[in-house]
Structures are given as structure tokens and as C-alpha cells.
Coordinates of N, CA, C and O in Angstrom, one line a residue:
X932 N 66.0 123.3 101.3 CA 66.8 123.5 100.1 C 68.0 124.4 100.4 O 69.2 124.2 100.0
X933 N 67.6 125.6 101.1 CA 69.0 126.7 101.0 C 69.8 126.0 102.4 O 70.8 126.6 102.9
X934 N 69.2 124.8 103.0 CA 70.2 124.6 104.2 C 71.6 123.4 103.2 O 72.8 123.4 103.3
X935 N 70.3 122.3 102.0 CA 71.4 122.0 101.2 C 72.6 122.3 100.7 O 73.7 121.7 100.6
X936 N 72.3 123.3 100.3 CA 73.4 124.5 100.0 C 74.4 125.0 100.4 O 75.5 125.0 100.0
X937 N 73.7 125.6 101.8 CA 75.0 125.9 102.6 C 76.2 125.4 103.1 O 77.2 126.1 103.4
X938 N 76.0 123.9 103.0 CA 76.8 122.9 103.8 C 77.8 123.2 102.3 O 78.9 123.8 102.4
X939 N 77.5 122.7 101.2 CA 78.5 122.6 100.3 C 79.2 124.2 99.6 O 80.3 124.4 99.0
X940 N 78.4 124.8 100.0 CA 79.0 126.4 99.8 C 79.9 126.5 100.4 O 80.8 126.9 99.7
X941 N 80.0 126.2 101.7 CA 80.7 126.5 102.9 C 82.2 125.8 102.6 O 83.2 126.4 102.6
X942 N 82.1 124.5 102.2 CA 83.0 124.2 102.1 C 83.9 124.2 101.2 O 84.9 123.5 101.3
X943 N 83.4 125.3 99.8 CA 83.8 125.6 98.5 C 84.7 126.5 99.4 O 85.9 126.3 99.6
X944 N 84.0 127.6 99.8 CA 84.6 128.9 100.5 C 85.8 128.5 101.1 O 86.7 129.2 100.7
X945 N 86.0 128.0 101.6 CA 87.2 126.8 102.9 C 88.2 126.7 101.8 O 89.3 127.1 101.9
X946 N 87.9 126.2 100.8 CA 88.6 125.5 100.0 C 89.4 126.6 99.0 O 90.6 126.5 98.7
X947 N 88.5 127.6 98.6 CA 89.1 128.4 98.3 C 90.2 129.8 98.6 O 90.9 130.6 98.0
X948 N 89.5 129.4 100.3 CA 90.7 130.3 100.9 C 91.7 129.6 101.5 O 92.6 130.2 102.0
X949 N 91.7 128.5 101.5 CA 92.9 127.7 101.6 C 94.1 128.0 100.4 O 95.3 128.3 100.5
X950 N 93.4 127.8 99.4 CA 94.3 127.9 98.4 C 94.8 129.1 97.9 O 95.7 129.2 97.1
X951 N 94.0 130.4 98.6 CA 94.6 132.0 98.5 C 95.5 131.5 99.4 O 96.6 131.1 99.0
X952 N 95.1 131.5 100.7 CA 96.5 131.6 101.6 C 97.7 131.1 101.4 O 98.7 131.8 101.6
X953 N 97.8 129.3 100.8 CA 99.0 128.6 100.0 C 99.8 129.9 99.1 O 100.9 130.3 99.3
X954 N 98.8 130.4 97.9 CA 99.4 131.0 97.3 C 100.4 132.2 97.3 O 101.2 132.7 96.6
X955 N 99.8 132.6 98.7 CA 100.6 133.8 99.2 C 101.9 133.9 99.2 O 102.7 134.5 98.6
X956 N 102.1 132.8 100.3 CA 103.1 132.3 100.5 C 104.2 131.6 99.7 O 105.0 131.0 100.3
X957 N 104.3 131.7 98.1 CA 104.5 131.6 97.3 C 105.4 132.6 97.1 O 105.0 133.7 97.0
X958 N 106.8 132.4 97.0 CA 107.7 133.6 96.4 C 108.2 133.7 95.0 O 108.8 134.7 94.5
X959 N 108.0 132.4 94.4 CA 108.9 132.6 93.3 C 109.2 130.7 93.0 O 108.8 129.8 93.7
X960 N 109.8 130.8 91.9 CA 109.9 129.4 91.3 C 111.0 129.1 91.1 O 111.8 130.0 91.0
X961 N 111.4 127.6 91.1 CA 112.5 127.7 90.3 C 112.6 127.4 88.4 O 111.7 126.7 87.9
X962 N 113.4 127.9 87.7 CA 113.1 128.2 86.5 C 114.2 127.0 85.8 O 113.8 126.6 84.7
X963 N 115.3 126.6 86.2 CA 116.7 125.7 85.3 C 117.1 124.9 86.7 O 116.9 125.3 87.8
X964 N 117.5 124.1 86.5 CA 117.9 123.1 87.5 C 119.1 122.5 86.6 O 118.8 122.3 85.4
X965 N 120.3 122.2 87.2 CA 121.3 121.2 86.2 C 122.3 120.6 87.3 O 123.1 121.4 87.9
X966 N 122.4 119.5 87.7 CA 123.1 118.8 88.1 C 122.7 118.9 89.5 O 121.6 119.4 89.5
X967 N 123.3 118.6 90.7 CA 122.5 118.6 92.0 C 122.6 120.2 92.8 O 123.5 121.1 93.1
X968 N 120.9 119.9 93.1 CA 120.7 121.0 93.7 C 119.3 120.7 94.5 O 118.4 120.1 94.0
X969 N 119.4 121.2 95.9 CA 118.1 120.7 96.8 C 117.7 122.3 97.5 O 118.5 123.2 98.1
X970 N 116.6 122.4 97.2 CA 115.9 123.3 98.6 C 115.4 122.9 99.7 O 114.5 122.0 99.7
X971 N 115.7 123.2 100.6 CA 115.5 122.8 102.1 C 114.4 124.4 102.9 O 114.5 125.6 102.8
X972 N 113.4 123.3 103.8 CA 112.5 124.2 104.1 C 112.3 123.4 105.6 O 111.8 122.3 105.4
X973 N 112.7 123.8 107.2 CA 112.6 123.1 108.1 C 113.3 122.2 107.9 O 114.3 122.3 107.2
X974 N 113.0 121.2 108.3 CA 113.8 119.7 108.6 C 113.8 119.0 107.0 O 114.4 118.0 107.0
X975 N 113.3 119.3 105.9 CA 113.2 118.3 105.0 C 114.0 119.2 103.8 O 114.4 120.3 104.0
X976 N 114.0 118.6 102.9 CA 115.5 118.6 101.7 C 114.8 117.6 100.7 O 114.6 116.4 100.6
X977 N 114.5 119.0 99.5 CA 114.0 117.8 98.2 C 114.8 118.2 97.3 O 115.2 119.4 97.5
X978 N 115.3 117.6 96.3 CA 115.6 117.9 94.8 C 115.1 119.1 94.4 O 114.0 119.3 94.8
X979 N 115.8 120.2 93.7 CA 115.2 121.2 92.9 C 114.7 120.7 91.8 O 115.3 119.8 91.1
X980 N 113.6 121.2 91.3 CA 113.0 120.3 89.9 C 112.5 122.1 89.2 O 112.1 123.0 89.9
X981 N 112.4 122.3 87.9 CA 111.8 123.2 87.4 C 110.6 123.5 87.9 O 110.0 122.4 88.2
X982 N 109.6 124.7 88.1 CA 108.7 124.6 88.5 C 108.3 124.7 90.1 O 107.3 125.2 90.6
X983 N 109.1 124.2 90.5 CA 109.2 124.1 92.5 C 109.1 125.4 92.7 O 109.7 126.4 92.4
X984 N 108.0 125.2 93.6 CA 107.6 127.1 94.2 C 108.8 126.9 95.6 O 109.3 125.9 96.2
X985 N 108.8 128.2 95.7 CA 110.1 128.4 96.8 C 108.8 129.8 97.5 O 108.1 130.6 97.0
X986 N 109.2 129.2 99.2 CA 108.7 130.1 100.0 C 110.0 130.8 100.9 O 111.1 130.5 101.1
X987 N 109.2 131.8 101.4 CA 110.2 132.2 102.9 C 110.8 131.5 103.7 O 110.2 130.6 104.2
X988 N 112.3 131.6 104.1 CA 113.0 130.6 104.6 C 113.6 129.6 104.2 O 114.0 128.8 105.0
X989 N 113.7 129.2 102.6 CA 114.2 128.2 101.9 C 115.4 128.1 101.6 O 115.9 128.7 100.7
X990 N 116.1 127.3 102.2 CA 117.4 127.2 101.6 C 118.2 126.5 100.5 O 118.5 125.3 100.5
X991 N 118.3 127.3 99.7 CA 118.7 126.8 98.3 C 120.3 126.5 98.3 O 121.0 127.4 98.8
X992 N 120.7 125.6 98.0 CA 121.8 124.4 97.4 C 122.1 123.9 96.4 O 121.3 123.2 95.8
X993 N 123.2 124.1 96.0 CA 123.9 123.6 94.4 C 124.5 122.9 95.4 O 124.5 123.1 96.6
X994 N 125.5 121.5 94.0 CA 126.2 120.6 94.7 C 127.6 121.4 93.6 O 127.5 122.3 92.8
X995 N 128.6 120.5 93.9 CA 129.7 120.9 93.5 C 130.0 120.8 92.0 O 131.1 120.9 91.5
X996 N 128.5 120.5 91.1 CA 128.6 120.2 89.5 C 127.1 120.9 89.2 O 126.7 120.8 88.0
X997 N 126.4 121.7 90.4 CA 124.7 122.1 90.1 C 125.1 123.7 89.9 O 126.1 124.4 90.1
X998 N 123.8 123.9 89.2 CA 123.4 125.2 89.1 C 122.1 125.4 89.1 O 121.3 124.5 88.8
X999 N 121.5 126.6 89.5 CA 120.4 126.9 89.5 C 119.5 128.4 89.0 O 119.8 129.6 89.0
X1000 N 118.9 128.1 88.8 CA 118.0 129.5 88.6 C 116.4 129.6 88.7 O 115.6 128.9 88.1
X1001 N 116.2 130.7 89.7 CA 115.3 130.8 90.2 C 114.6 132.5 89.8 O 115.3 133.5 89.9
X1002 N 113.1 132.7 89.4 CA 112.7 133.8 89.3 C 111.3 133.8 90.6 O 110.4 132.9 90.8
X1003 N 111.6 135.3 91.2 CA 110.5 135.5 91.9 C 109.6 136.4 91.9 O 109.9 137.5 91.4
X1004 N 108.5 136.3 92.4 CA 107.1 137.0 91.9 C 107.3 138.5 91.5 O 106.5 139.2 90.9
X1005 N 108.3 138.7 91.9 CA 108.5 140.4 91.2 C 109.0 140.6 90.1 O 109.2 141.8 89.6
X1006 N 109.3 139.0 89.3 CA 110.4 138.7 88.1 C 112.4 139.2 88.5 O 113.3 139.3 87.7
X1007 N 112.2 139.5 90.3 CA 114.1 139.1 90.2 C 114.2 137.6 89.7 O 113.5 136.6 89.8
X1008 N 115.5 138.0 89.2 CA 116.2 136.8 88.5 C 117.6 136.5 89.6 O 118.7 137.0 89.7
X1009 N 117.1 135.7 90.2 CA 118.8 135.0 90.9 C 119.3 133.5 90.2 O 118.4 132.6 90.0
X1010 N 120.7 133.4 89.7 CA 121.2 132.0 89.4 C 122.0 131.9 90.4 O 122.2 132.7 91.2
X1011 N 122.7 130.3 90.3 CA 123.5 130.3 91.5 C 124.1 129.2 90.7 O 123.4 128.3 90.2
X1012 N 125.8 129.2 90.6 CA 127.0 128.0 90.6 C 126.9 127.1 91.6 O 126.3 127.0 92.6
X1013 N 128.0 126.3 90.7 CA 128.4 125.3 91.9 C 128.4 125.9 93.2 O 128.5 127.1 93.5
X1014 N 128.3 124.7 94.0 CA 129.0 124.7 96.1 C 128.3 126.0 96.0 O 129.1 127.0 96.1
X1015 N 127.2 126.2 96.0 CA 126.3 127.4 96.6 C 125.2 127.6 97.6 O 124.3 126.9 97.3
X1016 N 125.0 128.2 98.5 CA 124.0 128.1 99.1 C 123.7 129.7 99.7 O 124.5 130.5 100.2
X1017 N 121.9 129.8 99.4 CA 121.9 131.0 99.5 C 120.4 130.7 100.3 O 119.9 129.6 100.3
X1018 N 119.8 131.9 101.0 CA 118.5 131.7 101.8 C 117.9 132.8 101.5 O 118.7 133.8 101.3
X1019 N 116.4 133.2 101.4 CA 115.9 133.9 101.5 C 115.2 134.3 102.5 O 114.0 134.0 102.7
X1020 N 115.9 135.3 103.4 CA 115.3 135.7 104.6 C 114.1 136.6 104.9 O 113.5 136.5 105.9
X1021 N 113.8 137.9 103.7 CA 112.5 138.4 103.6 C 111.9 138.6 102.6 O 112.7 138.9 101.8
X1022 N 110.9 138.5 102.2 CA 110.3 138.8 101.1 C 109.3 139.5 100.9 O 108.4 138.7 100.7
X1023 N 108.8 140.5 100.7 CA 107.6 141.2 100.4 C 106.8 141.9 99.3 O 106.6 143.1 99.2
X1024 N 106.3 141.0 98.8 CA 106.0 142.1 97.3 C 104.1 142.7 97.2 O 103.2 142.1 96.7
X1025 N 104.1 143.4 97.5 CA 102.3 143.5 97.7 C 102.7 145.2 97.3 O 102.6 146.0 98.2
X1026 N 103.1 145.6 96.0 CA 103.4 147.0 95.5 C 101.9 148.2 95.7 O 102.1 149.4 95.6
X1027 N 100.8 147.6 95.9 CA 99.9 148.5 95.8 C 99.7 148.7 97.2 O 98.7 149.5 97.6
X1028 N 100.5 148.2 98.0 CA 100.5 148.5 100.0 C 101.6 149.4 100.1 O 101.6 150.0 101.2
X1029 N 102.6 149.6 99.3 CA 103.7 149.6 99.5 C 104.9 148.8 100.1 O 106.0 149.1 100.4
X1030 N 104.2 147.6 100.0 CA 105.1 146.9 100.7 C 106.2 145.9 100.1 O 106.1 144.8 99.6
X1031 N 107.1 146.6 100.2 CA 108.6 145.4 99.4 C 109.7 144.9 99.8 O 109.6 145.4 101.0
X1032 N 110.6 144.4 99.8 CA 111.3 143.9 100.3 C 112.0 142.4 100.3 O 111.3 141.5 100.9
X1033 N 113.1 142.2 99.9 CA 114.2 140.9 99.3 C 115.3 141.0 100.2 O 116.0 142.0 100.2
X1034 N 115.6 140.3 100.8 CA 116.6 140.5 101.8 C 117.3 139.0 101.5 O 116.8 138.2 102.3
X1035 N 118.0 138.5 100.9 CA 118.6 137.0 100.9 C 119.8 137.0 101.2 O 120.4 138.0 101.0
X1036 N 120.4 135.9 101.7 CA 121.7 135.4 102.5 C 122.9 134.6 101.7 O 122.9 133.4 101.8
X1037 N 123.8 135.2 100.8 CA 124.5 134.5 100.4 C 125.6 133.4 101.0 O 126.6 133.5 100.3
X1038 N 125.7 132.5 101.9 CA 126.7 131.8 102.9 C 128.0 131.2 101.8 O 129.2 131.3 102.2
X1039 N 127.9 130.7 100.6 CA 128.9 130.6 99.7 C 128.6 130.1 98.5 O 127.7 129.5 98.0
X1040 N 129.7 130.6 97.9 CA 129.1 130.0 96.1 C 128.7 131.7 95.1 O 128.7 132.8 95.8
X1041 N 128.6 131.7 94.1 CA 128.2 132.3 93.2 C 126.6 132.4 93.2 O 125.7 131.7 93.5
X1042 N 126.6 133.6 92.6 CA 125.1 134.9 92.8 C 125.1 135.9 91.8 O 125.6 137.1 92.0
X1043 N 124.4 135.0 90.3 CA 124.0 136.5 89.6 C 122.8 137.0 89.9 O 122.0 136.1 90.2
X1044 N 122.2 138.3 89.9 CA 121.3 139.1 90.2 C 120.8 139.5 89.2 O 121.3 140.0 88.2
X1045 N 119.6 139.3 89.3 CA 118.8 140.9 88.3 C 117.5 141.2 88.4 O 116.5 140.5 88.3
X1046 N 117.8 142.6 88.8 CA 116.5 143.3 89.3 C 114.9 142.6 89.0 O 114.8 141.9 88.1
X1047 N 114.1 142.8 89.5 CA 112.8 142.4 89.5 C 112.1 144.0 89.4 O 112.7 145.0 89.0
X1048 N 110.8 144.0 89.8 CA 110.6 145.1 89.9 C 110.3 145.8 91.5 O 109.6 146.8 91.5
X1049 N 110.9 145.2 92.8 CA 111.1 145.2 93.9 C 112.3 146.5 93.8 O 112.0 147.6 94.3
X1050 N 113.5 146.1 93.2 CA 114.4 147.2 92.8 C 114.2 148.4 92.3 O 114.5 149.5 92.7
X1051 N 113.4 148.1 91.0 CA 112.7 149.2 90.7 C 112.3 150.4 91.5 O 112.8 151.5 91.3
X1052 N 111.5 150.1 92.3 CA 110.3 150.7 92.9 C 110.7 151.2 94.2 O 110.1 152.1 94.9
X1053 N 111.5 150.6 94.5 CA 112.2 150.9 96.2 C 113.7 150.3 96.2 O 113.9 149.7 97.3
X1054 N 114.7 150.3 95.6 CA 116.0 149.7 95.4 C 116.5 149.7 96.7 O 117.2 148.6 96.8
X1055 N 116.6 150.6 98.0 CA 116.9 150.2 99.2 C 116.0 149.3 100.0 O 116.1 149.2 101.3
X1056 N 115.2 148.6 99.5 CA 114.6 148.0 100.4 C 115.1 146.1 99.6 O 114.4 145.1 99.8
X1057 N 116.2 146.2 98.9 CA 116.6 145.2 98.4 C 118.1 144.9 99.1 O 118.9 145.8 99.0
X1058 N 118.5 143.9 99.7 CA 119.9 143.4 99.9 C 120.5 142.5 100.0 O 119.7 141.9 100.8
X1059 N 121.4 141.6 99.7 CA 122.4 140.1 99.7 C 123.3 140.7 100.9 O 123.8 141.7 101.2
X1060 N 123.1 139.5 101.4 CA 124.3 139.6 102.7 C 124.8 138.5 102.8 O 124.2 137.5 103.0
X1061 N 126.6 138.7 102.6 CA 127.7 137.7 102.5 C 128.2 137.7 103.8 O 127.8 138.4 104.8
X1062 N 129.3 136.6 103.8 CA 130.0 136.7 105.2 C 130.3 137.6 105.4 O 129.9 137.9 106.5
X1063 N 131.2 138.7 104.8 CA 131.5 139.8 104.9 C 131.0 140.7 104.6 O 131.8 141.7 104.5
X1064 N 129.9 140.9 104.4 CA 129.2 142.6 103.7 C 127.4 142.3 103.6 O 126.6 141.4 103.9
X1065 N 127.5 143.4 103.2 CA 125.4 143.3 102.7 C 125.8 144.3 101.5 O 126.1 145.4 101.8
X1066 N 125.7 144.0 100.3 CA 125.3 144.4 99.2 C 123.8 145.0 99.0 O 122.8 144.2 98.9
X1067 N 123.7 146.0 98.9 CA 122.3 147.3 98.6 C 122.7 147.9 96.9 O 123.3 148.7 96.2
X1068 N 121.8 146.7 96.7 CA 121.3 146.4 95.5 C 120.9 148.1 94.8 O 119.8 147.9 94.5
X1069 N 121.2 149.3 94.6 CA 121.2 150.2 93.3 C 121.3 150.4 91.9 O 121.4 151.3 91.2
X1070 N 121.3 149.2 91.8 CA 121.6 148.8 89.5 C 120.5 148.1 89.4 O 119.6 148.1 90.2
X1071 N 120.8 147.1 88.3 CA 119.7 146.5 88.1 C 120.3 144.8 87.6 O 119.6 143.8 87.4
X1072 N 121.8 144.8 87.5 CA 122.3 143.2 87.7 C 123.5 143.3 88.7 O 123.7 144.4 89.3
X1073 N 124.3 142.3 89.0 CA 125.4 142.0 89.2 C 125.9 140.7 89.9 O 125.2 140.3 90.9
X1074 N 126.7 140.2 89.8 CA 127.5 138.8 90.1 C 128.4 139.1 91.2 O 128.9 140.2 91.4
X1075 N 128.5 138.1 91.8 CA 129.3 138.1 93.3 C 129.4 136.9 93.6 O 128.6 136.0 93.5
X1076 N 130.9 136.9 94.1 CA 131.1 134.7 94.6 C 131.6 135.6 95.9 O 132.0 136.7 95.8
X1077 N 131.4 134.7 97.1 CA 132.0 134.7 98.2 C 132.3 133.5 98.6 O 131.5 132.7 98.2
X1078 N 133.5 132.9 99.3 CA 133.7 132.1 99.7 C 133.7 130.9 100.8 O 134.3 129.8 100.9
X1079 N 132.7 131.6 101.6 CA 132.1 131.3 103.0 C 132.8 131.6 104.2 O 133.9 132.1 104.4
X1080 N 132.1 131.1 104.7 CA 133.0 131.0 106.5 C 133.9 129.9 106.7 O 134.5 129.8 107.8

């Protein structure tokens, strides 16, 4: 009887740390989608759709009529205009390790901001970096277009 068991226990267990681990890796969603906009993750490029979880390394894309808006697990709020593309290169939110950190890549296009509670809690450990600068995030919104390279 308890060998019955174990086989299907075992594989409950599997199953449910599979789906912690997915979750982890989860930074945030996207929230408004309007007109073309794709996130790209490695070699592949989908449509932004409401709802689409966005991980580390994603590169987010507006087309020259899209906009987007995206909130992540810490409740920052980033939108993004047309002809934009921005990446998120670190992410860390696990507040009871101390561990935080937002580090995203603006390459061109328009970037409103607003604090999450990453800012809050550690505001230097937040930054946008444009072609020209790294913005260290100390408020709690603000807008920036750069033009690219």
C-alpha cells in the first residue's frame, strides 16, 4: 500500500516544484498592449498580449503605432511609446533576503516609470540605462525618450 503511494506522491512533489521554480522566474506581466508590440526572449518573438508574464532578459518592443504597459512583481509600473525597445537586465525582488534590484536598458523610444516598492526600500539599487547615461532612480516616477544609437 504505502509503496502505491509513493510512486504518485513523488510525482505530485515533481510537479509541484516544477511549478515553484517556473514561478520564480516570473518578473512581472504585461498589463495594456495597443497596436504592435512583441517580447522577445532568446531566438523567439511573440506578440505582447495582456497577461504575458515577462522574465529576465526580455526584450520588449513597440512598433511605430504600439504602446505598452507592463507592471512587475514589486508593482513598478513601466509604459513604453511608440519605436521603443527596452530590456530588462536584472531583477531581484525577494525583500525578506534583502535582496533587490531593477536594472533595465532603455536602447530607444519612450519610458514612463513608477516606483514599485524595489524603490522604496533600496532606491539605489534601481537604474535605466540609455545610450547616454544610467538614470538612478531617487523619486518615485518619471518619463524619459532617448533616441538611440
Amino acid at each position: 500500500m504505502i509503496r502505491k503511494l509513493a510512486i504518485p506522491l513523488a510525482l505530485c512533489a515533481n510537479a509541484l516544484f516544477a511549478t515553484a521554480q517556473a514561478d520564480q522566474t516570473i518578473i512581472g506581466f504585461v498589463k495594456i498592449v495597443e497596436g504592435e508590440a512583441t517580447i522577445t526572449s532568446a531566438a523567439t518573438s511573440v506578440a505582447a498580449k495582456p497577461g504575458a508574464s515577462l522574465y529576465l532578459g526580455n526584450v520588449l518592443k513597440t512598433g511605430k503605432d504600439g504602446s505598452l504597459g507592463i507592471t512587475f512583481k514589486d508593482n513598478t509600473v513601466m509604459s513604453f511609446g511608440p519605436d521603443t525597445e527596452v530590456t530588462v537586465d536584472e531583477y531581484l525582488y525577494a525583500p525578506a533576503n534583502g535582496e533587490l534590484k531593477l536594472v533595465a536598458r532603455l536602447a530607444k523610444g519612450t519610458l514612463h516609470y513608477i516606483s514599485g516598492v524595489i524603490a522604496k526600500l533600496k532606491p539605489e539599487a534601481v537604474s535605466v540605462k540609455t545610450p547616454t547615461g544610467v538614470i538612478g532612480v531617487r523619486g518615485t516616477r518619471f518619463l524619459v525618450k532617448t533616441e538611440g544609437e
